[in-house]
CSV table of C-alpha atoms and ligand atoms in Angstrom, one decimal:
chain,number,residue,atom,x,y,z
A,1,MET,CA,-2.4,-6.3,-19.5
A,2,THR,CA,-1.2,-3.6,-17.1
A,3,ALA,CA,-2.8,-4.0,-13.6
A,4,LYS,CA,-3.9,-0.7,-12.0
A,5,VAL,CA,-2.6,-0.6,-8.4
A,6,ALA,CA,-3.8,1.9,-5.7
A,7,VAL,CA,-0.8,2.8,-3.6
A,8,ILE,CA,-1.3,4.0,-0.1
A,9,VAL,CA,1.7,5.6,1.5
A,10,GLY,CA,1.4,5.6,5.3
A,11,SER,CA,3.6,8.7,5.9
A,12,LEU,CA,2.2,12.1,5.3
A,13,ARG,CA,5.4,14.2,5.3
A,14,LYS,CA,6.6,15.7,2.0
A,15,GLY,CA,10.1,14.2,2.2
A,16,SER,CA,8.9,10.7,3.2
A,17,VAL,CA,11.3,8.0,2.2
A,18,ASN,CA,8.3,5.7,1.8
A,19,ARG,CA,6.8,8.1,-0.8
A,20,GLN,CA,10.2,8.3,-2.6
A,21,PHE,CA,10.4,4.5,-2.6
A,22,ALA,CA,6.8,4.2,-3.9
A,23,GLN,CA,7.6,6.6,-6.7
A,24,ALA,CA,10.8,4.7,-7.6
A,25,LEU,CA,9.0,1.4,-7.5
A,26,ALA,CA,6.3,2.8,-9.8
A,27,LYS,CA,8.9,3.5,-12.4
A,28,LEU,CA,10.5,0.0,-12.0
A,29,ALA,CA,7.2,-1.8,-12.1
A,30,ARG,CA,6.0,-0.5,-15.4
A,31,PRO,CA,4.6,-1.8,-17.7
A,32,LYS,CA,3.5,-4.8,-15.6
A,33,LEU,CA,1.9,-2.6,-12.9
A,34,ASP,CA,0.6,0.9,-13.0
A,35,LEU,CA,1.2,2.1,-9.5
A,36,GLN,CA,-0.8,5.3,-8.6
A,37,ILE,CA,-0.5,6.9,-5.2
A,38,VAL,CA,-3.9,7.5,-3.5
A,39,GLU,CA,-3.7,10.4,-1.1
A,40,ILE,CA,-4.8,9.9,2.5
A,41,GLY,CA,-3.6,13.1,4.1
A,42,ASP,CA,-6.9,14.9,3.6
A,43,LEU,CA,-9.0,12.2,5.2
A,44,PRO,CA,-10.5,13.3,8.5
A,45,LEU,CA,-10.0,11.2,11.6
A,46,TYR,CA,-12.5,8.3,11.3
A,47,ASN,CA,-15.7,9.2,13.1
A,48,GLU,CA,-18.8,7.1,12.5
A,49,ASP,CA,-21.0,10.2,12.8
A,50,LEU,CA,-19.5,11.4,9.5
A,51,GLU,CA,-20.7,8.3,7.6
A,52,ALA,CA,-24.2,9.6,6.9
A,53,GLU,CA,-22.7,12.5,4.8
A,54,PRO,CA,-19.2,11.5,4.1
A,55,PRO,CA,-16.6,14.3,3.3
A,56,ALA,CA,-15.6,14.6,-0.4
A,57,SER,CA,-12.1,13.2,0.5
A,58,VAL,CA,-13.7,10.0,1.8
A,59,VAL,CA,-15.9,9.5,-1.3
A,60,ARG,CA,-12.9,10.2,-3.5
A,61,PHE,CA,-10.7,7.7,-1.5
A,62,LYS,CA,-13.2,4.9,-1.6
A,63,HIS,CA,-13.8,5.4,-5.3
A,64,GLN,CA,-10.1,5.2,-6.1
A,65,ILE,CA,-9.7,2.0,-4.1
A,66,GLU,CA,-12.8,0.4,-5.7
A,67,SER,CA,-11.7,1.3,-9.2
A,68,ALA,CA,-8.2,-0.2,-8.8
A,69,ASP,CA,-7.3,-3.8,-9.6
A,70,ALA,CA,-5.1,-4.2,-6.5
A,71,VAL,CA,-3.8,-2.3,-3.5
A,72,LEU,CA,-0.2,-1.7,-2.3
A,73,PHE,CA,0.5,-0.5,1.2
A,74,VAL,CA,3.8,1.3,1.6
A,75,THR,CA,4.4,1.6,5.3
A,76,PRO,CA,6.7,3.4,7.6
A,77,GLU,CA,7.4,2.1,11.0
A,78,TYR,CA,6.3,4.2,14.0
A,79,ASN,CA,7.0,2.9,17.4
A,80,ARG,CA,7.2,-0.7,16.1
A,81,THR,CA,3.9,-0.6,14.2
A,82,PHE,CA,2.4,1.1,11.2
A,83,SER,CA,1.2,4.7,11.2
A,84,GLY,CA,-2.0,6.1,12.6
A,85,ALA,CA,-2.6,7.8,9.2
A,86,LEU,CA,-2.6,4.4,7.5
A,87,LYS,CA,-4.9,2.8,10.1
A,88,ASN,CA,-7.3,5.8,9.6
A,89,ALA,CA,-7.4,5.2,5.8
A,90,ILE,CA,-8.1,1.5,6.5
A,91,GLU,CA,-11.0,2.4,8.7
A,92,TRP,CA,-12.6,4.7,6.1
A,93,GLY,CA,-12.2,2.1,3.4
A,94,SER,CA,-13.9,-0.5,5.6
A,95,ARG,CA,-17.0,1.6,6.2
A,96,PRO,CA,-20.0,2.1,6.2
A,97,TRP,CA,-21.0,-1.3,7.3
A,98,GLY,CA,-21.7,-3.4,4.2
A,99,LYS,CA,-20.0,-1.0,1.9
A,100,THR,CA,-16.3,-1.9,2.5
A,101,SER,CA,-14.0,-1.1,-0.4
A,102,TRP,CA,-11.4,-3.7,0.4
A,103,PRO,CA,-12.5,-7.4,0.2
A,104,GLY,CA,-11.1,-9.5,-2.5
A,105,LYS,CA,-8.7,-6.8,-3.8
A,106,PRO,CA,-5.3,-8.5,-4.2
A,107,GLY,CA,-2.7,-6.7,-2.0
A,108,ALA,CA,0.9,-6.4,-1.1
A,109,ILE,CA,3.0,-4.6,1.6
A,110,VAL,CA,6.4,-3.0,1.3
A,111,GLY,CA,8.0,-0.4,3.6
A,112,ALA,CA,11.1,1.7,4.3
A,113,THR,CA,12.7,3.0,7.5
A,114,LEU,CA,15.8,4.9,8.2
A,115,GLY,CA,16.9,2.2,10.5
A,116,THR,CA,17.9,-1.4,10.0
A,117,VAL,CA,14.6,-2.8,11.1
A,118,GLY,CA,13.2,-2.0,7.6
A,119,THR,CA,9.6,-2.0,8.8
A,120,ALA,CA,9.6,-5.7,9.7
A,121,ALA,CA,7.6,-5.0,12.9
A,122,ALA,CA,5.2,-2.6,11.2
A,123,GLN,CA,4.6,-5.1,8.3
A,124,SER,CA,3.9,-8.0,10.6
A,125,GLN,CA,1.2,-6.0,12.5
A,126,LEU,CA,-0.2,-4.6,9.2
A,127,ARG,CA,-0.6,-8.1,7.8
A,128,SER,CA,-3.0,-9.1,10.6
A,129,VAL,CA,-5.1,-6.0,10.0
A,130,ILE,CA,-5.1,-6.5,6.2
A,131,ALA,CA,-6.2,-10.1,6.6
A,132,HIS,CA,-9.1,-9.0,8.7
A,133,ILE,CA,-10.4,-6.6,6.0
A,134,GLY,CA,-10.4,-9.4,3.4
A,135,ILE,CA,-7.4,-8.5,1.2
A,136,PRO,CA,-5.6,-11.6,0.0
A,137,LEU,CA,-1.9,-10.6,0.5
A,138,LEU,CA,1.1,-11.5,-1.6
A,139,ALA,CA,3.2,-13.7,0.7
A,140,GLY,CA,6.6,-12.8,-0.8
A,141,PRO,CA,9.2,-11.8,-1.6
A,142,GLU,CA,9.1,-9.6,1.5
A,143,ILE,CA,10.5,-6.1,1.0
A,144,TYR,CA,12.1,-4.4,3.9
A,145,LEU,CA,14.0,-1.3,2.9
A,146,ASN,CA,16.7,0.3,5.1
A,147,PHE,CA,16.6,3.7,3.2
A,148,ARG,CA,20.0,5.4,2.9
A,149,PRO,CA,21.1,8.6,1.1
A,150,ASP,CA,22.4,6.4,-1.8
A,151,THR,CA,19.2,4.2,-2.1
A,152,LEU,CA,17.9,6.4,-5.0
A,153,LYS,CA,19.7,8.0,-7.9
A,154,ASP,CA,17.6,10.3,-10.1
A,155,GLY,CA,14.5,8.9,-8.5
A,156,GLU,CA,15.4,5.3,-9.4
A,157,ILE,CA,16.6,2.4,-7.1
A,158,ALA,CA,20.4,2.6,-7.3
A,159,ASP,CA,21.3,-0.8,-5.9
A,160,GLU,CA,21.5,-3.5,-8.5
A,161,GLY,CA,20.7,-6.4,-6.2
A,162,PHE,CA,17.7,-4.6,-4.7
A,163,ARG,CA,16.5,-3.7,-8.3
A,164,THR,CA,16.6,-7.4,-9.1
A,165,LEU,CA,14.6,-8.3,-6.0
A,166,LEU,CA,12.0,-5.6,-6.8
A,167,THR,CA,11.8,-6.9,-10.4
A,168,ASP,CA,11.0,-10.3,-9.0
A,169,TRP,CA,8.5,-8.8,-6.6
A,170,THR,CA,6.8,-7.0,-9.5
A,171,ALA,CA,6.4,-10.2,-11.5
A,172,LYS,CA,5.0,-12.1,-8.5
A,173,PHE,CA,2.6,-9.3,-7.6
A,174,ALA,CA,1.4,-9.0,-11.2
A,175,ASP,CA,0.9,-12.8,-11.3
A,176,TRP,CA,-0.9,-12.7,-7.9
A,177,ILE,CA,-3.3,-10.0,-9.3
A,178,GLY,CA,-3.8,-12.0,-12.5
A,179,ARG,CA,-4.7,-15.2,-10.6
A,180,LEU,CA,-7.2,-13.4,-8.3
A,181,LYS,CA,-8.8,-11.7,-11.3
A,182,ALA,CA,-9.4,-15.0,-13.1
A,183,PRO,CA,-13.1,-15.5,-13.6
A,184,ALA,CA,-14.8,-17.5,-10.9
A,185,PHE,CA,-15.8,-21.0,-11.7
A,186,SER,CA,-19.1,-21.1,-13.6
A,187,PHE,CA,-21.2,-23.5,-15.7
B,1,LIG,C1,6.9,8.8,15.7
B,1,LIG,C2,8.0,8.0,15.1
B,1,LIG,C3,8.3,6.7,15.5
B,1,LIG,C4,9.3,5.9,14.9
B,1,LIG,N1,9.5,4.6,15.3
B,1,LIG,C5,10.3,3.8,14.5
B,1,LIG,C6,10.4,2.4,14.8
B,1,LIG,O1,9.7,1.9,15.6
B,1,LIG,N2,11.2,1.7,14.0
B,1,LIG,C7,12.0,2.3,13.0
B,1,LIG,O2,12.7,1.5,12.3
B,1,LIG,N3,12.0,3.6,12.7
B,1,LIG,C8,11.1,4.4,13.5
B,1,LIG,N4,11.1,5.7,13.2
B,1,LIG,C9,12.0,6.3,12.2
B,1,LIG,C10,11.4,6.2,10.8
B,1,LIG,O3,11.9,5.0,10.2
B,1,LIG,C11,11.8,7.4,10.0
B,1,LIG,O4,11.3,8.6,10.6
B,1,LIG,C12,11.3,7.3,8.6
B,1,LIG,O5,11.8,8.3,7.8
B,1,LIG,C13,9.7,7.3,8.5
B,1,LIG,O6,9.3,7.1,7.2
B,1,LIG,P1,8.9,8.3,6.2
B,1,LIG,O7,10.2,9.0,5.9
B,1,LIG,O8,8.3,7.7,5.1
B,1,LIG,O9,8.1,9.3,7.0
B,1,LIG,C14,10.1,6.5,13.8
B,1,LIG,C15,9.8,7.8,13.4
B,1,LIG,C16,8.8,8.5,14.0
B,1,LIG,C17,8.5,9.9,13.5
């Protein structure tokens, strides 16, 4: 069965390499995973005062997370951590108190930079935040993409070795989702 995965891209810019990577990964991951980008650019800055009457974008965002089988974070690296836009989305998903959208959703992190760091620092910090909100994260393979002009060809991952790694990642993430969806022990 195809698992439905909510994909959160931490960059808001149109030409984002992380968005391009997410789109290419979505093609490669089918039919094991159905990766659907959930937009976060229209979420207001988190403000507890807005919780009583949440904006439509917040209601829409939380619904999309809750109706997915799993969550994939596609993170850029800004100043050695993940973006404020991504943290803002995490805040909204975690609130109001007692109505968090995250716990128990299987998750994974990937990311792309233009530099050789490949989001290693951003992913490391994101992992600690994700653990706090109760998302059981896929441990590996870790995916750090140094995005170059020839990374994609016609919207697909051009490098054969990287395609193989992502195919393995897809199988492992699908397996992780399947394990966590298994019915809880019952009499
Ligand atoms: C504010 C800012 C801070 C950045 N800091 C880092 C950094 O710490 N490490 C890194 O590898 N790249 C850094 N970069 C470069 C990003 O990797 C590059 O802009 C990349 O394209 C961002 O992802 P996006 O294309 O999905 O927006 C930074 C870029 C910006 C705009």
